[in-house]
Coordinates of C-alpha atoms in Angstrom, one line a residue:
X1 CA -43.1 36.6 148.4
X2 CA -45.3 39.6 147.2
X3 CA -46.7 40.0 143.7
X4 CA -44.3 42.9 143.0
X5 CA -41.3 41.0 144.2
X6 CA -42.3 38.1 141.9
X7 CA -42.6 40.4 139.0
X8 CA -39.2 42.0 139.8
X9 CA -37.7 38.5 140.1
X10 CA -39.2 37.5 136.7
X11 CA -37.9 40.7 135.0
X12 CA -34.4 40.0 136.4
X13 CA -34.3 36.4 135.3
X14 CA -35.6 37.5 131.9
X15 CA -32.6 39.8 131.6
X16 CA -30.3 36.9 132.4
X17 CA -31.8 34.8 129.6
X18 CA -31.9 37.4 126.8
X19 CA -29.3 40.0 127.7
X20 CA -32.1 42.6 127.3
X21 CA -34.7 44.4 129.5
X22 CA -38.1 42.9 129.0
X23 CA -40.5 45.5 127.5
X24 CA -44.3 45.3 127.8
X25 CA -45.9 46.0 124.4
X26 CA -48.9 44.9 122.5
X27 CA -49.2 42.9 119.2
X28 CA -48.6 45.8 116.9
X29 CA -44.8 45.8 117.9
X30 CA -45.2 44.6 121.5
X31 CA -43.7 41.9 123.6
X32 CA -46.3 41.7 126.4
X33 CA -49.9 41.7 125.4
X34 CA -52.9 41.7 127.7
X35 CA -56.6 42.6 127.7
X36 CA -59.5 42.3 130.0
X37 CA -60.5 38.8 129.0
X38 CA -57.1 37.3 128.4
X39 CA -53.8 37.7 126.6
X40 CA -51.9 36.4 123.5
X41 CA -48.2 36.0 123.1
X42 CA -46.7 37.2 119.8
X43 CA -43.9 35.3 118.2
X44 CA -42.4 38.5 116.9
X45 CA -41.5 39.4 120.4
X46 CA -39.8 36.0 121.2
X47 CA -36.1 36.0 121.8
X48 CA -33.6 33.1 121.4
X49 CA -33.2 31.0 124.4
X50 CA -29.9 31.2 126.2
X51 CA -28.5 29.1 129.0
X52 CA -31.2 26.5 128.6
X53 CA -29.9 23.7 126.3
X54 CA -32.5 21.5 124.7
X55 CA -33.8 18.9 127.1
X56 CA -34.1 15.2 126.2
X57 CA -37.9 15.6 125.7
X58 CA -38.9 12.1 124.6
X59 CA -39.6 11.0 128.2
X60 CA -40.8 14.3 129.8
X61 CA -43.4 15.7 127.4
X62 CA -46.9 14.9 128.4
X63 CA -49.4 13.2 126.1
X64 CA -52.0 15.8 127.0
X65 CA -51.6 19.5 127.0
X66 CA -53.8 22.4 128.0
X67 CA -54.0 24.8 125.0
X68 CA -53.4 28.5 124.9
X69 CA -54.9 30.0 121.7
X70 CA -52.7 32.7 120.0
X71 CA -53.7 35.5 117.8
X72 CA -51.2 37.3 115.5
X73 CA -48.2 35.1 114.5
X74 CA -47.2 31.5 115.6
X75 CA -44.7 30.9 118.3
X76 CA -41.7 28.8 117.4
X77 CA -39.5 26.3 119.4
X78 CA -36.3 27.7 120.8
X79 CA -37.8 31.1 121.5
X80 CA -38.7 33.0 124.7
X81 CA -41.9 35.1 125.1
X82 CA -43.4 37.0 128.0
X83 CA -47.1 36.5 128.5
X84 CA -49.5 38.4 130.6
X85 CA -52.9 36.9 131.4
X86 CA -55.8 38.6 133.1
X87 CA -59.1 37.2 133.9
X88 CA -60.9 33.9 132.8
X89 CA -60.6 31.7 130.9
X90 CA -56.9 32.1 130.3
X91 CA -56.1 32.5 133.9
X92 CA -57.5 29.1 134.4
X93 CA -55.5 27.8 131.5
X94 CA -52.2 29.1 132.9
X95 CA -53.0 27.8 136.4
X96 CA -53.8 24.4 134.9
X97 CA -50.4 24.4 133.4
X98 CA -48.7 25.5 136.6
X99 CA -50.2 22.6 138.4
X100 CA -48.6 20.0 136.0
X101 CA -45.3 18.4 136.9
X102 CA -43.4 20.0 134.0
X103 CA -45.3 23.2 134.0
X104 CA -46.0 22.8 130.2
X105 CA -48.8 24.0 128.0
X106 CA -49.4 24.2 124.2
X107 CA -49.3 27.6 122.4
X108 CA -51.3 27.2 119.2
X109 CA -52.4 29.7 116.5
X110 CA -56.1 30.4 116.0
X111 CA -57.7 30.7 112.5
X112 CA -59.1 34.1 113.9
X113 CA -56.5 36.9 114.2
X114 CA -58.0 37.9 117.5
X115 CA -56.9 34.5 118.9
X116 CA -57.1 35.8 122.5
X117 CA -61.0 35.8 122.1
X118 CA -61.2 32.1 121.1
X119 CA -63.1 30.0 123.5
X120 CA -63.5 26.7 121.6
X121 CA -61.1 24.2 119.9
X122 CA -62.7 24.3 116.4
X123 CA -60.9 27.5 115.5
X124 CA -57.4 26.2 116.3
X125 CA -54.7 25.0 113.9
X126 CA -53.5 21.4 114.2
X127 CA -49.9 22.2 114.9
X128 CA -48.4 24.3 117.8
X129 CA -45.5 24.7 120.1
X130 CA -45.0 23.1 123.5
X131 CA -44.1 25.8 125.9
X132 CA -42.5 25.4 129.4
X133 CA -43.2 28.1 132.1
X134 CA -39.9 29.3 133.3
X135 CA -41.0 31.8 135.8
X136 CA -44.5 33.0 136.8
X137 CA -45.9 35.8 139.1
X138 CA -49.5 35.0 140.1
X139 CA -52.0 37.4 141.6
X140 CA -54.8 35.2 142.6
X141 CA -57.1 38.0 144.0
X142 CA -57.1 39.8 140.5
X143 CA -56.7 36.6 138.5
X144 CA -53.5 37.9 136.9
X145 CA -50.5 36.0 135.8
X146 CA -47.2 37.2 134.3
X147 CA -44.9 34.5 133.0
X148 CA -41.9 33.8 130.8
X149 CA -42.4 30.8 128.4
X150 CA -39.8 28.9 126.6
X151 CA -40.6 27.1 123.3
X152 CA -39.6 23.4 123.5
X153 CA -40.8 21.4 120.5
X154 CA -43.7 21.1 117.9
X155 CA -46.8 19.1 118.7
X156 CA -49.7 18.0 116.6
X157 CA -53.3 17.7 118.0
X158 CA -54.6 14.1 117.8
X159 CA -57.8 14.4 119.7
X160 CA -59.6 17.1 121.6
X161 CA -60.2 15.8 125.1
X162 CA -61.9 19.0 126.5
X163 CA -63.4 21.5 124.0
X164 CA -64.2 24.3 126.4
X165 CA -61.6 26.4 128.3
X166 CA -59.3 25.3 129.6
X167 CA -59.0 23.4 126.3
X168 CA -57.2 20.1 126.6
X169 CA -56.0 17.9 123.8
X170 CA -54.1 14.7 123.3
X171 CA -51.1 15.4 121.2
X172 CA -48.1 13.8 119.5
X173 CA -44.7 15.5 119.7
X174 CA -42.3 16.2 116.9
X175 CA -38.7 17.0 117.6
X176 CA -35.6 16.8 115.4
X177 CA -34.5 13.5 116.8
X178 CA -37.6 11.9 115.2
X179 CA -36.7 13.2 111.8
X180 CA -33.5 12.1 110.1
X181 CA -31.3 14.8 108.7
X182 CA -28.9 14.1 105.7
X183 CA -26.2 16.6 106.4
X184 CA -25.0 16.6 102.7
X185 CA -28.5 17.4 101.5
X186 CA -29.3 20.0 104.2
X187 CA -26.0 21.8 104.2
X188 CA -26.6 23.8 100.9
X189 CA -29.9 25.0 102.1
X190 CA -28.3 26.0 105.4
X191 CA -25.6 28.0 103.7
X192 CA -28.2 29.6 101.4
X193 CA -30.2 30.8 104.4
X194 CA -27.1 32.2 106.0
X195 CA -26.1 34.0 102.8
X196 CA -29.6 35.6 102.5
X197 CA -29.5 36.6 106.1
X198 CA -26.1 38.4 105.6
X199 CA -27.6 40.2 102.6
X200 CA -30.5 41.5 104.6
X201 CA -28.1 42.8 107.3
X202 CA -26.5 45.1 104.6
X203 CA -29.7 46.9 104.1
X204 CA -31.5 46.7 107.5
X205 CA -29.7 47.0 110.8
X206 CA -32.8 46.2 112.8
X207 CA -32.1 42.4 112.5
X208 CA -28.4 42.7 113.6
X209 CA -28.9 42.3 117.4
X210 CA -31.2 39.2 116.9
X211 CA -28.8 37.6 114.4
X212 CA -25.8 38.3 116.6
X213 CA -27.5 36.7 119.6
X214 CA -28.4 33.6 117.6
X215 CA -24.9 33.2 116.0
X216 CA -23.1 33.7 119.4
X217 CA -25.0 30.8 121.0
X218 CA -25.7 28.3 118.3
X219 CA -23.7 26.5 115.5
X220 CA -24.9 25.7 112.1
X221 CA -25.1 22.0 113.1
X222 CA -28.7 23.0 114.2
X223 CA -30.4 23.7 110.9
X224 CA -33.9 23.2 112.4
X225 CA -33.2 25.8 115.1
X226 CA -31.9 28.2 112.4
X227 CA -35.0 27.8 110.2
X228 CA -37.2 28.5 113.1
X229 CA -35.3 31.5 114.2
X230 CA -35.2 33.0 110.7
X231 CA -38.9 32.4 110.1
X232 CA -39.8 34.2 113.4
X233 CA -37.6 37.1 112.4
X234 CA -39.3 37.8 109.1
X235 CA -42.4 39.9 108.6
X236 CA -44.2 37.2 106.6
X237 CA -47.9 36.5 106.8
X238 CA -49.2 34.4 109.6
X239 CA -50.4 31.6 107.3
X240 CA -46.8 31.3 105.8
X241 CA -45.2 31.1 109.2
X242 CA -47.7 28.5 110.3
X243 CA -46.8 26.5 107.2
X244 CA -43.2 26.6 108.3
X245 CA -44.2 25.4 111.8
X246 CA -46.2 22.5 110.3
X247 CA -43.3 21.4 108.1
X248 CA -41.5 18.5 109.8
X249 CA -38.9 17.6 107.2
X250 CA -35.9 19.8 107.9
X251 CA -34.9 20.2 104.2
X252 CA -38.4 21.2 103.2
X253 CA -38.6 23.7 106.2
X254 CA -35.3 25.3 105.1
X255 CA -36.4 25.6 101.7
X256 CA -39.8 27.4 102.7
X257 CA -37.8 29.6 105.1
X258 CA -35.4 30.5 102.2
X259 CA -38.4 31.6 100.1
X260 CA -39.6 33.8 102.9
X261 CA -36.2 35.2 103.5
X262 CA -35.8 36.0 99.7
X263 CA -39.2 37.9 99.8
X264 CA -37.9 39.8 102.9
X265 CA -34.7 40.6 101.1
X266 CA -36.6 42.2 98.1
X267 CA -38.7 44.2 100.5
X268 CA -35.7 45.6 102.4
X269 CA -34.1 46.5 99.1
X270 CA -37.2 48.4 98.0
X271 CA -37.3 50.2 101.3
X272 CA -33.6 51.1 101.1
X273 CA -34.1 52.3 97.4
X274 CA -37.1 54.5 98.6
X275 CA -35.2 55.9 101.5
X276 CA -32.3 56.9 99.2
X277 CA -34.5 58.5 96.6
X278 CA -36.3 60.5 99.2
X279 CA -33.1 61.7 100.9
X280 CA -31.6 62.8 97.6
X281 CA -34.6 65.0 96.9
X282 CA -34.6 66.7 100.3
X283 CA -33.0 70.1 101.1
X284 CA -32.6 71.6 104.5
X285 CA -35.7 73.8 104.4
X286 CA -37.8 70.8 103.2
X287 CA -36.7 68.2 105.7
X288 CA -40.0 68.2 107.6
X289 CA -41.6 66.7 104.4
X290 CA -39.6 63.5 104.7
X291 CA -42.3 61.2 105.8
X292 CA -44.7 62.5 103.2
X293 CA -42.3 62.1 100.4
X294 CA -41.4 58.6 101.5
X295 CA -45.2 57.6 101.4
X296 CA -45.4 59.0 97.9
X297 CA -42.4 56.9 96.8
X298 CA -44.0 53.8 98.4
X299 CA -47.2 54.5 96.5
X300 CA -45.2 55.0 93.3
X301 CA -43.4 51.6 93.7
X302 CA -46.8 49.9 94.2
X303 CA -48.4 51.7 91.3
X304 CA -51.2 53.0 93.5
X305 CA -51.2 56.5 92.4
X306 CA -49.2 59.3 90.8
X307 CA -47.5 62.0 93.0
X308 CA -49.0 65.5 93.0
X309 CA -46.4 66.9 90.6
X310 CA -47.0 64.4 87.9
X311 CA -50.7 64.5 88.3
X312 CA -50.6 68.3 87.9
X313 CA -48.6 68.2 84.8
X314 CA -50.7 65.5 83.3
X315 CA -53.9 67.5 84.1
X316 CA -52.5 70.6 82.3
X317 CA -51.4 68.7 79.3
X318 CA -54.8 67.2 78.9
X319 CA -56.3 70.6 78.9
X320 CA -54.0 71.7 76.1
X321 CA -55.4 69.1 73.8
X322 CA -58.8 70.8 73.8
X323 CA -57.4 74.3 73.1
X324 CA -56.3 76.1 69.9
X325 CA -53.2 77.8 71.1
X326 CA -51.2 80.6 69.4
X327 CA -47.5 79.7 68.9
X328 CA -46.5 82.2 71.6
X329 CA -49.0 80.7 74.2
X330 CA -48.0 77.1 73.3
X331 CA -44.3 77.8 73.8
X332 CA -45.0 79.7 77.1
X333 CA -47.1 76.9 78.6
X334 CA -44.7 74.1 77.6
X335 CA -41.8 76.0 79.2
X336 CA -43.7 76.5 82.4
X337 CA -44.8 72.9 82.4
X338 CA -41.1 71.8 82.0
X339 CA -40.2 74.1 85.0
X340 CA -43.1 72.6 87.0
X341 CA -42.1 69.0 86.4
X342 CA -38.6 69.6 88.1
X343 CA -39.7 71.8 91.0
X344 CA -40.2 70.3 94.6
X345 CA -44.0 70.3 95.4
X346 CA -43.2 71.9 98.9
X347 CA -41.4 74.9 97.5
X348 CA -43.0 78.4 97.2
X349 CA -42.0 78.7 93.6
X350 CA -43.9 75.4 92.8
X351 CA -47.1 77.0 94.0
X352 CA -46.5 80.2 92.1
X353 CA -45.7 78.3 88.8
X354 CA -48.6 75.9 89.2
X355 CA -51.1 78.8 89.7
X356 CA -49.7 80.6 86.6
X357 CA -50.0 77.5 84.5
X358 CA -53.5 76.9 85.8
X359 CA -54.5 80.3 84.6
X360 CA -52.9 79.9 81.2
X361 CA -54.6 76.6 80.5
X362 CA -58.0 77.8 81.9
X363 CA -58.3 80.7 79.4
X364 CA -60.5 79.9 76.3
X365 CA -57.9 79.9 73.6
X366 CA -59.8 79.6 70.3
X367 CA -63.1 78.8 72.0
X368 CA -66.0 80.9 70.6
X369 CA -69.8 80.6 71.0
X370 CA -72.0 80.8 67.9
X371 CA -74.0 83.9 67.4
X372 CA -77.8 83.7 66.9
X373 CA -78.5 86.7 64.7
X374 CA -82.3 86.4 64.4
X375 CA -83.6 90.0 64.2
X376 CA -87.2 88.9 64.9
X377 CA -86.2 86.9 67.9
X378 CA -84.0 89.8 69.2
X379 CA -87.0 92.2 68.9
X380 CA -89.2 89.9 70.8
X381 CA -86.7 89.5 73.7
X382 CA -86.1 93.3 73.9
X383 CA -89.9 94.0 73.9
X384 CA -90.5 91.4 76.5
X385 CA -87.9 92.6 78.9
X386 CA -88.4 96.4 78.4
X387 CA -91.4 98.7 78.0
X388 CA -90.6 101.8 75.9
X389 CA -87.1 102.7 75.1
X390 CA -88.0 102.4 71.4
X391 CA -85.2 104.5 70.1
X392 CA -82.7 102.4 72.0
X393 CA -84.2 99.2 70.8
X394 CA -84.1 100.3 67.2
X395 CA -80.6 101.3 67.4
X396 CA -79.6 97.9 68.9
X397 CA -81.6 96.0 66.2
X398 CA -79.9 98.1 63.5
X399 CA -76.5 97.2 65.0
X400 CA -77.5 93.5 65.0
X401 CA -78.8 93.7 61.4
X402 CA -75.5 95.2 60.3
X403 CA -73.7 92.4 62.1
X404 CA -75.9 89.8 60.4
X405 CA -74.9 91.1 57.0
X406 CA -71.2 91.2 57.9
X407 CA -71.4 87.8 59.5
X408 CA -70.1 88.9 62.9
X409 CA -70.8 91.5 65.5
X410 CA -67.4 91.3 67.4
X411 CA -65.0 94.3 67.8
X412 CA -67.8 96.9 68.4
X413 CA -68.6 99.1 71.3
X414 CA -72.1 100.2 72.3
X415 CA -72.4 103.1 74.8
X416 CA -75.7 103.6 76.7
X417 CA -76.0 107.0 78.4
X418 CA -78.8 107.8 80.9
X419 CA -79.7 108.5 84.5
X420 CA -79.5 105.8 87.1
X421 CA -82.5 103.2 87.0
X422 CA -83.6 103.6 83.3
X423 CA -82.5 100.0 82.4
X424 CA -79.0 100.4 80.8
X425 CA -77.6 97.2 82.5
X426 CA -80.8 95.1 81.9
X427 CA -80.6 96.1 78.2
X428 CA -77.1 94.7 78.0
X429 CA -78.4 91.4 79.4
X430 CA -81.2 91.2 76.9
X431 CA -78.8 91.8 74.1
X432 CA -76.6 89.0 75.3
X433 CA -79.6 86.7 75.5
X434 CA -80.8 87.8 72.0
X435 CA -77.5 86.9 70.3
X436 CA -76.8 83.8 72.6
X437 CA -73.6 85.0 74.1
X438 CA -72.3 84.8 77.6
X439 CA -72.6 88.0 79.6
X440 CA -70.3 89.5 82.2
X441 CA -70.5 92.8 84.0
X442 CA -68.1 94.8 86.2
X443 CA -68.1 98.4 87.4
X444 CA -65.2 100.7 86.7
X445 CA -66.7 103.4 88.8
X446 CA -64.1 104.7 91.4
X447 CA -61.5 102.4 89.9
X448 CA -58.0 104.1 90.4
X449 CA -55.5 101.2 89.8
X450 CA -54.8 100.1 86.3
X451 CA -53.9 96.6 87.6
X452 CA -57.6 96.1 87.9
X453 CA -57.7 96.1 84.1
X454 CA -54.3 94.8 83.1
X455 CA -53.5 92.6 86.1
X456 CA -50.5 92.5 88.4
X457 CA -47.0 91.4 87.5
X458 CA -46.1 87.9 88.6
X459 CA -43.2 89.2 90.7
X460 CA -45.8 90.5 93.3
X461 CA -47.1 88.2 96.1
X462 CA -50.7 87.3 95.4
X463 CA -50.6 88.6 91.8
X464 CA -53.7 88.1 89.7
X465 CA -54.9 88.8 86.1
X466 CA -57.2 91.8 85.4
X467 CA -60.9 91.9 85.2
X468 CA -61.0 91.2 81.5
X469 CA -59.0 88.0 81.7
X470 CA -61.0 86.9 84.8
X471 CA -64.2 87.4 82.7
X472 CA -62.8 85.2 79.9
X473 CA -61.8 82.4 82.4
X474 CA -65.1 82.5 84.1
X475 CA -67.3 82.4 81.0
X476 CA -65.0 79.9 79.1
X477 CA -65.5 81.6 75.7
X478 CA -63.3 84.3 73.9
X479 CA -66.3 86.2 72.6
X480 CA -68.7 87.1 75.5
X481 CA -70.4 90.3 76.0
X482 CA -68.6 92.4 78.6
X483 CA -70.4 95.4 80.2
X484 CA -68.3 98.2 81.6
X485 CA -70.6 100.1 84.0
X486 CA -70.2 103.7 84.9
X487 CA -67.2 104.6 82.7
X488 CA -67.9 108.3 83.5
X489 CA -66.9 107.7 87.2
X490 CA -63.5 106.0 86.5
X491 CA -60.6 107.7 88.4
X492 CA -56.9 108.0 88.5
X493 CA -54.2 108.0 91.1
X494 CA -50.4 107.5 91.6
X495 CA -51.0 103.8 90.9
X496 CA -51.8 104.5 87.3
X497 CA -54.6 105.7 85.0
X498 CA -57.3 102.9 84.5
X499 CA -58.8 104.9 81.7
X500 CA -55.7 104.7 79.6
X501 CA -55.5 101.0 80.3
X502 CA -59.1 100.7 79.0
X503 CA -58.0 102.2 75.7
X504 CA -55.9 99.1 74.8
X505 CA -59.0 96.9 75.8
X506 CA -61.5 98.8 73.6
X507 CA -59.5 100.0 70.7
X508 CA -60.1 97.6 67.8
X509 CA -56.6 98.4 66.4
X510 CA -55.0 97.3 69.7
X511 CA -57.2 94.7 71.4
X512 CA -56.4 91.9 69.0
X513 CA -53.0 91.6 70.9
X514 CA -54.0 92.6 74.4
X515 CA -51.2 91.9 76.9
X516 CA -52.3 91.3 80.6
X517 CA -49.3 91.9 82.9
X518 CA -49.9 88.6 84.8
X519 CA -50.8 86.4 81.8
X520 CA -47.8 87.8 79.9
X521 CA -49.1 86.3 76.6
X522 CA -50.9 88.2 73.9
X523 CA -54.7 87.4 73.8
X524 CA -57.2 88.4 71.1
X525 CA -60.1 90.5 72.5
X526 CA -61.4 91.6 69.1
X527 CA -64.3 89.2 69.2
X528 CA -65.7 90.6 72.4
X529 CA -68.7 92.9 72.2
X530 CA -68.2 95.7 74.8
X531 CA -71.2 97.6 76.1
X532 CA -70.4 100.7 78.3
X533 CA -72.8 102.6 80.4
X534 CA -72.6 106.2 81.7
X535 CA -74.8 108.8 83.5
X536 CA -73.4 111.7 81.5
X537 CA -71.1 112.2 78.5
X538 CA -69.0 115.1 79.6
X539 CA -67.2 113.3 82.5
X540 CA -66.0 110.4 80.4
X541 CA -62.3 110.7 80.1
X542 CA -61.0 111.5 76.6
X543 CA -58.1 109.5 75.0

């Protein structure tokens, strides 16, 4: 018989045993694992044995077994698992087993999770499962074997006879006949396991096929078989499952399985709760965000991190504690934060609202730098940075001296007029350095849109505040020095008159309640020192 026909025969008989088509997978959710050096069977992939009633094993189980190290999870008695082996040393292990009269070998868990790389007996647990080869397809040329193994009973290693592959050990066998079962003691545990199993089925349908298969072929008079089946069905840790495998007393085994099953039940309840919470918050146009939202809910349940929405709101509230807000601004920001906390993070409105709140909380409400009104120091800085311009320097020093007497220099406007290149802009920087204020310059030459000064209304896509509010956010103080360059070249168009918008910015009677179209909350500009520059006076627009 060819190798292909043997494989087909194996697949066909596997279908007869399980009622399902065998699937080749790997350990991360697989039934058939292989690699270049060997292969490991996974107990997760095992299915309940059908049509093979337990044999009377006392007389047929050998005292010595060749051992097959297993990575991942332990393999339990009463299960079926496909195994694919390629290359030494595991090909030799399976061939050794095939040559024995009962075609039996021991499947045993390794302390290392990559059990298929274990080549010595020191890394093996003491307890494993005797497996009987039901069918095998051998390719001697490529040293490949595909087989279907049936779990028979537990065994315990007594002595290692051969420590190198193929590993051989002298063992003692443990089956249910060797352990007395008090029916009255075990029955409550059996019923508790069955009850927990039914509860899990209410939340997760993935277990239904496995449970139906077990219940249709076994009665509850086999509590040991029930315990092994339920343990293999859970997603418990490998160490916990190995502990179940090593527990010989049926009552204790059922008790441990019940604990694992309760943990599994709590996990599926949380998963079900998360799924419902996510589904309730999804609308049709946001359905593609489902997996991302589910991940956020999982992180929330574990307390790993906050979702984006909560983190944003907390961040903005933390900013508010450092600001001295007006009553109007505080009410506006709190209203917007309330709206932000209920919007879906994937919606377009969330992005618009978040950007608006970010602007409101980034403005320097009540934040002012302290002026350094030292006339002697100011004179030194002006003389250091500029040669000549004595009349300009004297006028600036007079202005600073008056400000020192008044106690402040805010709310004033300085106009510097002269041809290009005489130092108007650099004089402004020197003044800012002399009084210890932040300096911001922008040119209004050629400006034809009043939105450059007063901002765009939030109803427009891509709306932003005007230059003045941008300067305040950038410099992080409410009293910088702002230089308006080339005010004599400002223009006008159908989009508005920027010169008229500047009037509200510069007029001391109006700028204490300046209203930017985007910010939409009054802001006090009266503490700002404005310095304007022009090349000639006659082209400056009149009010």
